[in-house]
Short mmCIF file of C-alpha atoms in Angstrom, two decimals:
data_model
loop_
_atom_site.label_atom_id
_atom_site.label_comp_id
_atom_site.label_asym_id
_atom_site.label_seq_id
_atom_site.Cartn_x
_atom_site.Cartn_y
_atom_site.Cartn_z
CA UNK Q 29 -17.85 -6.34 -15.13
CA UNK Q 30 -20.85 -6.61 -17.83
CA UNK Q 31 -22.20 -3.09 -17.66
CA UNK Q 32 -20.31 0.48 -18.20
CA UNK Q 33 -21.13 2.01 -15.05
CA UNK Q 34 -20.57 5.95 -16.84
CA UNK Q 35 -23.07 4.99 -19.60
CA UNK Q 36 -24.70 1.90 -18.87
CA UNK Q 37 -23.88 -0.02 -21.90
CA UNK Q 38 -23.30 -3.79 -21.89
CA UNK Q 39 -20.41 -3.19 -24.92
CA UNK Q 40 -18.13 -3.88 -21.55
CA UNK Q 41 -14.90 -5.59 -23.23
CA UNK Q 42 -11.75 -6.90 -21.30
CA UNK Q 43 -8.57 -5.55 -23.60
CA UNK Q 44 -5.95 -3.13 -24.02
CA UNK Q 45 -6.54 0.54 -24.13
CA UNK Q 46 -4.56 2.03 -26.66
CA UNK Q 47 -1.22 3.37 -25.49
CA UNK Q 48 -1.48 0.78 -22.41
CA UNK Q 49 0.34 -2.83 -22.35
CA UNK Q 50 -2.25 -4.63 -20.31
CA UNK Q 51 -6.20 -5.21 -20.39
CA UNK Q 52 -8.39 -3.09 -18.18
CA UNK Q 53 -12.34 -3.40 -18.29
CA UNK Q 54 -13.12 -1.21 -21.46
CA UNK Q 55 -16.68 0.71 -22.40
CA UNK Q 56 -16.97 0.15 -26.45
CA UNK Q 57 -19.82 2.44 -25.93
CA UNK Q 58 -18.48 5.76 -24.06
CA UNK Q 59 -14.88 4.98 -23.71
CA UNK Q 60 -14.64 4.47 -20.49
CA UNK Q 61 -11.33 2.82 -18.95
CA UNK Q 62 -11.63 0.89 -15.58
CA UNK Q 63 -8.36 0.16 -13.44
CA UNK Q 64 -8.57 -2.31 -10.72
CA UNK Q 65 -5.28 -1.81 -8.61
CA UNK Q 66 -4.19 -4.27 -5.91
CA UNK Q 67 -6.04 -3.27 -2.52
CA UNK Q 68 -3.94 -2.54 1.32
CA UNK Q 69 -4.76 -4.23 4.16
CA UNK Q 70 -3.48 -2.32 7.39
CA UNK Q 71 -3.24 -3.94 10.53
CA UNK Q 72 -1.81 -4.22 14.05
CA UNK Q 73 0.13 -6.42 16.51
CA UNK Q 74 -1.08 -5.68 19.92
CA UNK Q 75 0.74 -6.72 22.94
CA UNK Q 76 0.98 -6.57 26.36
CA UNK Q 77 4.00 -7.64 28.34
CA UNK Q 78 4.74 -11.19 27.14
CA UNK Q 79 1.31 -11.18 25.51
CA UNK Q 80 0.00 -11.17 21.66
CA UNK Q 81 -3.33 -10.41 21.00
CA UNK Q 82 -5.10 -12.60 18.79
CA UNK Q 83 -8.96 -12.61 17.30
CA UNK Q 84 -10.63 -15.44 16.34
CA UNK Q 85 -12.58 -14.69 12.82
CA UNK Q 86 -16.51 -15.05 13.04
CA UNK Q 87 -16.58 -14.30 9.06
CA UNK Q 88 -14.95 -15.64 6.54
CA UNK Q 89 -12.81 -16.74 4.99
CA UNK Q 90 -10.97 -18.88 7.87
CA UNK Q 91 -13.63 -18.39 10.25
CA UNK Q 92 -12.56 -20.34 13.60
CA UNK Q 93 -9.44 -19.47 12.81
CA UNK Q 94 -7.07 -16.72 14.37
CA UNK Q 95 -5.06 -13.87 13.04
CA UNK Q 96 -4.48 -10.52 14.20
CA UNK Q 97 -6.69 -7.37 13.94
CA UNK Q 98 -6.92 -6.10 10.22
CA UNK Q 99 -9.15 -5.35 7.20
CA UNK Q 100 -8.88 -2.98 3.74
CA UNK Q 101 -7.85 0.63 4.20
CA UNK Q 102 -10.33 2.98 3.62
CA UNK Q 103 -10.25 6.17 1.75
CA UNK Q 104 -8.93 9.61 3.76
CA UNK Q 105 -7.57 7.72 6.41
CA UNK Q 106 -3.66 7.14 6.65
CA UNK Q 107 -2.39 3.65 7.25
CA UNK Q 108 -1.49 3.62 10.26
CA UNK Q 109 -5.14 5.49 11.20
CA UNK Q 110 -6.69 1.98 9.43
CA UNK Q 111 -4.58 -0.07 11.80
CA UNK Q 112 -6.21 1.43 14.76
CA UNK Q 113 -9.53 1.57 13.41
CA UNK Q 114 -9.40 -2.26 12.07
CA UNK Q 115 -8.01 -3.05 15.76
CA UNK Q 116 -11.03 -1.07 17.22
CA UNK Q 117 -13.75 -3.02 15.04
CA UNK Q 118 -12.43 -6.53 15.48
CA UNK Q 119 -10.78 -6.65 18.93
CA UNK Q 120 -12.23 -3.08 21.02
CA UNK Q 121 -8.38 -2.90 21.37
CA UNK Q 122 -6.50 0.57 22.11
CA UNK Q 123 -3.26 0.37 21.28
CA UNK Q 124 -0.17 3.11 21.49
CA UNK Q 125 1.93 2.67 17.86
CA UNK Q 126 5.27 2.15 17.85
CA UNK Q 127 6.41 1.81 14.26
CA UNK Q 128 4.92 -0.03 11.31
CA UNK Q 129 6.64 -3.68 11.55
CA UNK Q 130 5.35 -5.85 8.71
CA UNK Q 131 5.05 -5.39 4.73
CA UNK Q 132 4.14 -8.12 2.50
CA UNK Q 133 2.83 -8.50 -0.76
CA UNK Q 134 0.40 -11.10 -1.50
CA UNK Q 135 0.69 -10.44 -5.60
CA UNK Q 136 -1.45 -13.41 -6.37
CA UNK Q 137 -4.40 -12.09 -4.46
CA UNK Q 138 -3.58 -8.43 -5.20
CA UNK Q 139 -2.98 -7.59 -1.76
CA UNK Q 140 -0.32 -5.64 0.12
CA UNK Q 141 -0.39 -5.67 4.14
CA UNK Q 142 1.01 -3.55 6.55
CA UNK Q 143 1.08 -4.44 9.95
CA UNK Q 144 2.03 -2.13 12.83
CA UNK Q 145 3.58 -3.25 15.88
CA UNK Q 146 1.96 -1.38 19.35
CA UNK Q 147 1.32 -1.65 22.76
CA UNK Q 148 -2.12 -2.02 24.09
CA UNK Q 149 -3.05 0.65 26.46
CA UNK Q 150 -5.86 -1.49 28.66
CA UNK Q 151 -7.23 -4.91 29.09
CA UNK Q 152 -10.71 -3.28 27.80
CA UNK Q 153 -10.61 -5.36 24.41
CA UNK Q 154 -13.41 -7.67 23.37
CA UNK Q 155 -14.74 -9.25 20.27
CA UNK Q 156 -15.95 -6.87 17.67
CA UNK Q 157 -18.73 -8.04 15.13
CA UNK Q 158 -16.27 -9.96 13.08
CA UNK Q 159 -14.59 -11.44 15.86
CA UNK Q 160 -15.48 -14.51 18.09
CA UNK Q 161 -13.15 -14.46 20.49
CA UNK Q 162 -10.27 -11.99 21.67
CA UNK Q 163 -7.49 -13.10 23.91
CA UNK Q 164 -4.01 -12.56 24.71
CA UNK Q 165 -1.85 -15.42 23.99
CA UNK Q 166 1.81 -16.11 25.15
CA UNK Q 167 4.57 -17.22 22.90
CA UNK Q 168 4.19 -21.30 23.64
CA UNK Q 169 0.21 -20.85 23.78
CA UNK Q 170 0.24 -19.18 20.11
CA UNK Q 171 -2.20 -22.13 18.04
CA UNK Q 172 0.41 -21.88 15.02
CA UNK Q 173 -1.85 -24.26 13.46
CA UNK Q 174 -5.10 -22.18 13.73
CA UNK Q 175 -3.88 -19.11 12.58
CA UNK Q 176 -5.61 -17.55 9.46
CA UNK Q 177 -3.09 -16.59 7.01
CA UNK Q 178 0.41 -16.89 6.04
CA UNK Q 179 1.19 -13.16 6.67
CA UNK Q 180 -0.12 -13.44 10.00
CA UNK Q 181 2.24 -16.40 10.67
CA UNK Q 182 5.23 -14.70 9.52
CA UNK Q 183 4.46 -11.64 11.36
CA UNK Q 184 3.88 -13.60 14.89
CA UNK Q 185 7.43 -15.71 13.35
CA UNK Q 186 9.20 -12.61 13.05
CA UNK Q 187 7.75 -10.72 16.56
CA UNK Q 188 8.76 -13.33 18.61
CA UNK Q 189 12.51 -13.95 17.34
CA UNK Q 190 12.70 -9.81 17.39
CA UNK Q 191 11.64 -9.87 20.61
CA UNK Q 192 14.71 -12.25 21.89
CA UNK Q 193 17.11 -9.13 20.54
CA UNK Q 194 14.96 -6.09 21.72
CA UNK Q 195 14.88 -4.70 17.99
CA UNK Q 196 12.09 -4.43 15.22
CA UNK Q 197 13.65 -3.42 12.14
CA UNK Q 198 11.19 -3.58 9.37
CA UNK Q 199 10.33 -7.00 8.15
CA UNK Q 200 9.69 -7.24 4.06
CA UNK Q 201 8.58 -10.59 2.47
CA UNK Q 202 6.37 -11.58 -0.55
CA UNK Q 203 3.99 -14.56 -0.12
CA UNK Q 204 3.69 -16.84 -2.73
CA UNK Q 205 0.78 -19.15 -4.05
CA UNK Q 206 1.04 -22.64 -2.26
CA UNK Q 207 1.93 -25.28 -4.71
CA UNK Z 3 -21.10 6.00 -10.36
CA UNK Z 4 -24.51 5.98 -12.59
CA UNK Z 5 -25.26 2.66 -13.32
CA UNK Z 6 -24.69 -1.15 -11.44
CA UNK Z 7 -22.00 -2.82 -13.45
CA UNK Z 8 -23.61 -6.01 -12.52
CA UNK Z 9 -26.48 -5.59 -13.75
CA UNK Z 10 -26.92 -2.27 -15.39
CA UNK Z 11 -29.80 -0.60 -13.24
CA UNK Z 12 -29.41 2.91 -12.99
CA UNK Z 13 -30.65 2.72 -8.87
CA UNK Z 14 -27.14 3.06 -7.81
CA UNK Z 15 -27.16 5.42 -4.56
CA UNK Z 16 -24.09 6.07 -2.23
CA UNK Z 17 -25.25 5.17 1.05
CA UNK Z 18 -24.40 2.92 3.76
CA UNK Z 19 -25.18 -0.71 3.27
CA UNK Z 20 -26.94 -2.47 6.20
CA UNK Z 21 -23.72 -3.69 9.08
CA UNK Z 22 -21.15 -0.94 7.39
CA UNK Z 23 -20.08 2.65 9.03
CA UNK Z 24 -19.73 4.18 5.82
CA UNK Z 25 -21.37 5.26 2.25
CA UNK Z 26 -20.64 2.71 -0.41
CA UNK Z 27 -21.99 3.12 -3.95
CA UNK Z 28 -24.73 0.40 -3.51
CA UNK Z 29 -27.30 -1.02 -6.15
CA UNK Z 30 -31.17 -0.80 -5.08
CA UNK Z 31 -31.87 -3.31 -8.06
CA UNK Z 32 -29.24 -6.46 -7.82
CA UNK Z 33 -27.76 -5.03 -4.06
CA UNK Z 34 -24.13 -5.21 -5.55
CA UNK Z 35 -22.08 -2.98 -3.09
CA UNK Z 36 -18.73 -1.15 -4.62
CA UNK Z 37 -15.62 -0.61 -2.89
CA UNK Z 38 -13.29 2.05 -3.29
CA UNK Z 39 -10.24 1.66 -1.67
CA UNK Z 40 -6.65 3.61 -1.86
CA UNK Z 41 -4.45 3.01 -4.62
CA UNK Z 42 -0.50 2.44 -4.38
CA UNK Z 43 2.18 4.43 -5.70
CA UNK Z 44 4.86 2.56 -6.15
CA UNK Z 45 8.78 4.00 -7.17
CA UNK Z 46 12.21 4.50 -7.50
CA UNK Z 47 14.78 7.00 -6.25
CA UNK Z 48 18.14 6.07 -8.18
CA UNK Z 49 21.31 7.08 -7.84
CA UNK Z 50 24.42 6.65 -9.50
CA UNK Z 51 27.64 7.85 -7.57
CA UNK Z 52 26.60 11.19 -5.92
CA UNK Z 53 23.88 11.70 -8.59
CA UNK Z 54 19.93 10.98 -8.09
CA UNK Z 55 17.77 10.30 -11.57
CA UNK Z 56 14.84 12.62 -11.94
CA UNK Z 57 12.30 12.69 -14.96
CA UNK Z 58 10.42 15.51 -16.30
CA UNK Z 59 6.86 15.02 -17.07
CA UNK Z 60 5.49 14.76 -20.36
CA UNK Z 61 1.83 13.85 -18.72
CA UNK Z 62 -0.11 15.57 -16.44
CA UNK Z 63 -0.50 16.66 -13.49
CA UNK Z 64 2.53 19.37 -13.03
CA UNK Z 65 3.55 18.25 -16.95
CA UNK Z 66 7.25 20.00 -17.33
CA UNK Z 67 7.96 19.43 -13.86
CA UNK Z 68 10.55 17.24 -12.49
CA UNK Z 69 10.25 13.89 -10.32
CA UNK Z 70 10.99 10.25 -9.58
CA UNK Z 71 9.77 7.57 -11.33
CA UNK Z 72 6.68 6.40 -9.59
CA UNK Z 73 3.13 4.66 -10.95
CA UNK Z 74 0.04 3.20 -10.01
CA UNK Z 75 1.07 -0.83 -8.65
CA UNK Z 76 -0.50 -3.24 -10.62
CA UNK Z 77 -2.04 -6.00 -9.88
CA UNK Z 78 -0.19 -9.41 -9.65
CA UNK Z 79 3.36 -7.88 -9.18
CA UNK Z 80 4.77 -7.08 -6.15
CA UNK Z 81 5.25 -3.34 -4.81
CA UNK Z 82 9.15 -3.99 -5.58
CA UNK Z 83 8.57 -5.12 -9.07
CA UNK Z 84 6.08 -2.41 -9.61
CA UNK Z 85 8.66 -0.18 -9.02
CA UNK Z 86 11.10 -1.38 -11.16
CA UNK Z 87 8.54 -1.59 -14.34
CA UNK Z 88 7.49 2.11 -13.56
CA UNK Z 89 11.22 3.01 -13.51
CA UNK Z 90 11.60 0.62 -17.09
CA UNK Z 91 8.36 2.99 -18.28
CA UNK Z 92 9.65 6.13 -17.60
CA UNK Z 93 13.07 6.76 -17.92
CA UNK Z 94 14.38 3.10 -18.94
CA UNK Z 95 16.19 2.68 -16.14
CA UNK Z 96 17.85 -0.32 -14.90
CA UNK Z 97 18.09 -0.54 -10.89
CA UNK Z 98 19.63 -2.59 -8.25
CA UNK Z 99 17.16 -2.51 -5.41
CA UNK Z 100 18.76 -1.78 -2.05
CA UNK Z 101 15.95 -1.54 0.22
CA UNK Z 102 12.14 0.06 0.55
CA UNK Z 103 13.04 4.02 1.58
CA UNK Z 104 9.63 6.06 2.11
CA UNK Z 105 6.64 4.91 2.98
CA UNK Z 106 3.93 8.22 2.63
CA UNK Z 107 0.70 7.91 2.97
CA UNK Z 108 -1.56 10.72 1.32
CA UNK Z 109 -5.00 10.50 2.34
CA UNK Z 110 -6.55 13.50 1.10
CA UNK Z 111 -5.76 11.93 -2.74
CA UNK Z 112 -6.24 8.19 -1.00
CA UNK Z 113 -2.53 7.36 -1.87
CA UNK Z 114 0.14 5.49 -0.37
CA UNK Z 115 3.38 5.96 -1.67
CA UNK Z 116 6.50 3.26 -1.74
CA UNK Z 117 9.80 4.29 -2.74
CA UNK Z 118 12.38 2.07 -3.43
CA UNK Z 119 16.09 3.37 -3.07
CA UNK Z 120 18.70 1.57 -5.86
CA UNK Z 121 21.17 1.94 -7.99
CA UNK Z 122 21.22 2.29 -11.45
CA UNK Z 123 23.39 -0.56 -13.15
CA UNK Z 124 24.14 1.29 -16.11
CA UNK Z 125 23.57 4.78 -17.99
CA UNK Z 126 21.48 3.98 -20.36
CA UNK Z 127 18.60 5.63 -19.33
CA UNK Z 128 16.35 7.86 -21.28
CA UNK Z 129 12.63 9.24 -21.62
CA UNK Z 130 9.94 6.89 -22.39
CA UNK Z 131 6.63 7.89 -23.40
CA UNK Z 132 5.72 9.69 -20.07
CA UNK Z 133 8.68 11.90 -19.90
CA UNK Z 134 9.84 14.87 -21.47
CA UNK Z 135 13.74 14.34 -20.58
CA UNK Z 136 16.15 12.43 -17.62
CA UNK Z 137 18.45 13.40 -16.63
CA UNK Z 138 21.35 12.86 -12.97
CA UNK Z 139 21.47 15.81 -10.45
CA UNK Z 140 23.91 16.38 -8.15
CA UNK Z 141 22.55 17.78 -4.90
CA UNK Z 142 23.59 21.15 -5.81
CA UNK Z 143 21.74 21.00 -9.14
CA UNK Z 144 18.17 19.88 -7.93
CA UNK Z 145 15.20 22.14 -9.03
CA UNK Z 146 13.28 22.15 -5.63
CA UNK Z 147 11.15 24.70 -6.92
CA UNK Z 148 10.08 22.47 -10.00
CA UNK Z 149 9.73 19.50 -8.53
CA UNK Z 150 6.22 17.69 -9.11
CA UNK Z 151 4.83 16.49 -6.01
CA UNK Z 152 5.78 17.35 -1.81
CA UNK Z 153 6.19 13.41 -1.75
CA UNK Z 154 9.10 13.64 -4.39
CA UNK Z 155 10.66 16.67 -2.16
CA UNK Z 156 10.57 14.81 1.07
CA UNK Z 157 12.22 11.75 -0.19
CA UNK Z 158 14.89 13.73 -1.89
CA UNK Z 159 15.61 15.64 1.11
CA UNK Z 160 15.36 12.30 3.38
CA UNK Z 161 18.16 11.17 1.11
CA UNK Z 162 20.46 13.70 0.99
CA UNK Z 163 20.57 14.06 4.57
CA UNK Z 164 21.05 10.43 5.21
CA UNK Z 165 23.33 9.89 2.46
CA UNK Z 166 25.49 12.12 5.08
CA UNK Z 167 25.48 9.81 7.79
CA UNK Z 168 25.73 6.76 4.99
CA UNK Z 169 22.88 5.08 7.01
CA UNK Z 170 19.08 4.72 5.12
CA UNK Z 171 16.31 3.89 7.52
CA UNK Z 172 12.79 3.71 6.65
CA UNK Z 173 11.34 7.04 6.54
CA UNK Z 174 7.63 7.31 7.10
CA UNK Z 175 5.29 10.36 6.62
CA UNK Z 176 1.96 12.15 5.89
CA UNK Z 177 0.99 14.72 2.95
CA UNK Z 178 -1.36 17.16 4.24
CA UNK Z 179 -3.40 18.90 1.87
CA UNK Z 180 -1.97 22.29 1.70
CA UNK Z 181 -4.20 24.98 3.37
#
């Protein structure tokens, strides 16, 4: 940040407001105090019988890769409103909610996910803009080594041992920086 | 928004950048595009024995008014740890974490609330700078007409009525605006 966006000035410094404990972008000119808060990505994990769906990413980072249909919550939508719209722009998927599934925190790139489990209502899906590719995959097709992220991994991990007892309690983790 | 902070221009609009569905603030000089996404609320509701901490607010909003402690996440910590510091910052209390309790989103103020059920370790809490007192409530005693936010009511009524059946699922909700 190298200009106050209130007042225009370049007197932009990166320290601690008075009465705060950390540093936040600071105007020396007007005042002005500038949080940046970690961001929410809201997702889904559609299926189908035996079937996940999976998008392959035509943007990246990862593109080639796969991962399941998510993106940043916007603002005035709920979470579980940015699940379905996220699965709606990358995979044309409709999808019936049954419960949120998956929260991580990704603290090292400011992110927290949620992912919500559901049942897709039709075979009408298709590859949205940021999408190359759409499919359903089952259990032994999943391409553990192509998928995007860690989160998405351990979301897939988790579905498919849940699956085996019939319940989805809510699965917490934190990822971690790779070493 | 007034001016770029990238580059200082003053031809900031809020329109919808070229392959988006939705205004942005956008710069017509340097074409930096600025997100605004929902920020995190992340909390505690502790107990001790058959009490439940509140706080009363020395800040505003609703100033003199009671509620849990609860703060904007930061980045780099988790939602859990987030928790625990705004609990530290407001009524220096120590917690044991026993699981994530609510999860509310609120997307007329373009919040999403975690709460965080535990147990205080000890009783030496107390106000910091953003309270006005703390103080344990029995059921009996809580001032539901002075408490701060709907958010804080819900997941003090979600917990009393659990704590009846001794079992603590996830509870998951939406704050309307009030008409």
């Amino acid at each position: 940040m190298k200009y106050c966006s209130h007042c225009g000035s370049d007197a932009v410094t990166f320290s601690i407001p008075k009465g705060d404990d950390r540093p936040r972008h600071l105007c020396g000119n007007c005042g002005a105090i500038y949080y940046i808060n970690p961001r929410i990505i809201v997702g889904t994990l559609p299926y189908l019988g035996d079937k996940v769906l999976l998008c392959r990413r035509a943007i990246e980072p990862r593109r080639g890769l796969w991962t399941l249909p998510a993106g940043f919550m916007e603002n005035g939508e709920t979470s579980e409103e940015g699940a379905l719209r996220e699965s709606w722009e990358e995979a044309r998927a409709n999808i019936r909610v049954d419960d949120l599934y998956t929260i991580y925190d990704i603290p090292y790139i400011n992110q927290l996910y949620l992912m919500y489990r559901g049942e897709l209502t039709d075979t009408s899906f298709g590859p949205g803009p940021e999408s190359l590719e759409v499919k359903l995959f089952e259990e032994k097709e999943i391409p553990w080594d192509e998928i995007a992220f860690p989160i998405i991994q351990e979301t897939l991990a988790h579905y498919f041992a849940d699956r085996k007892t019939g319940s989805f309690p809510l699965r917490r983790g934190v990822i971690h920086r790779k070493l």
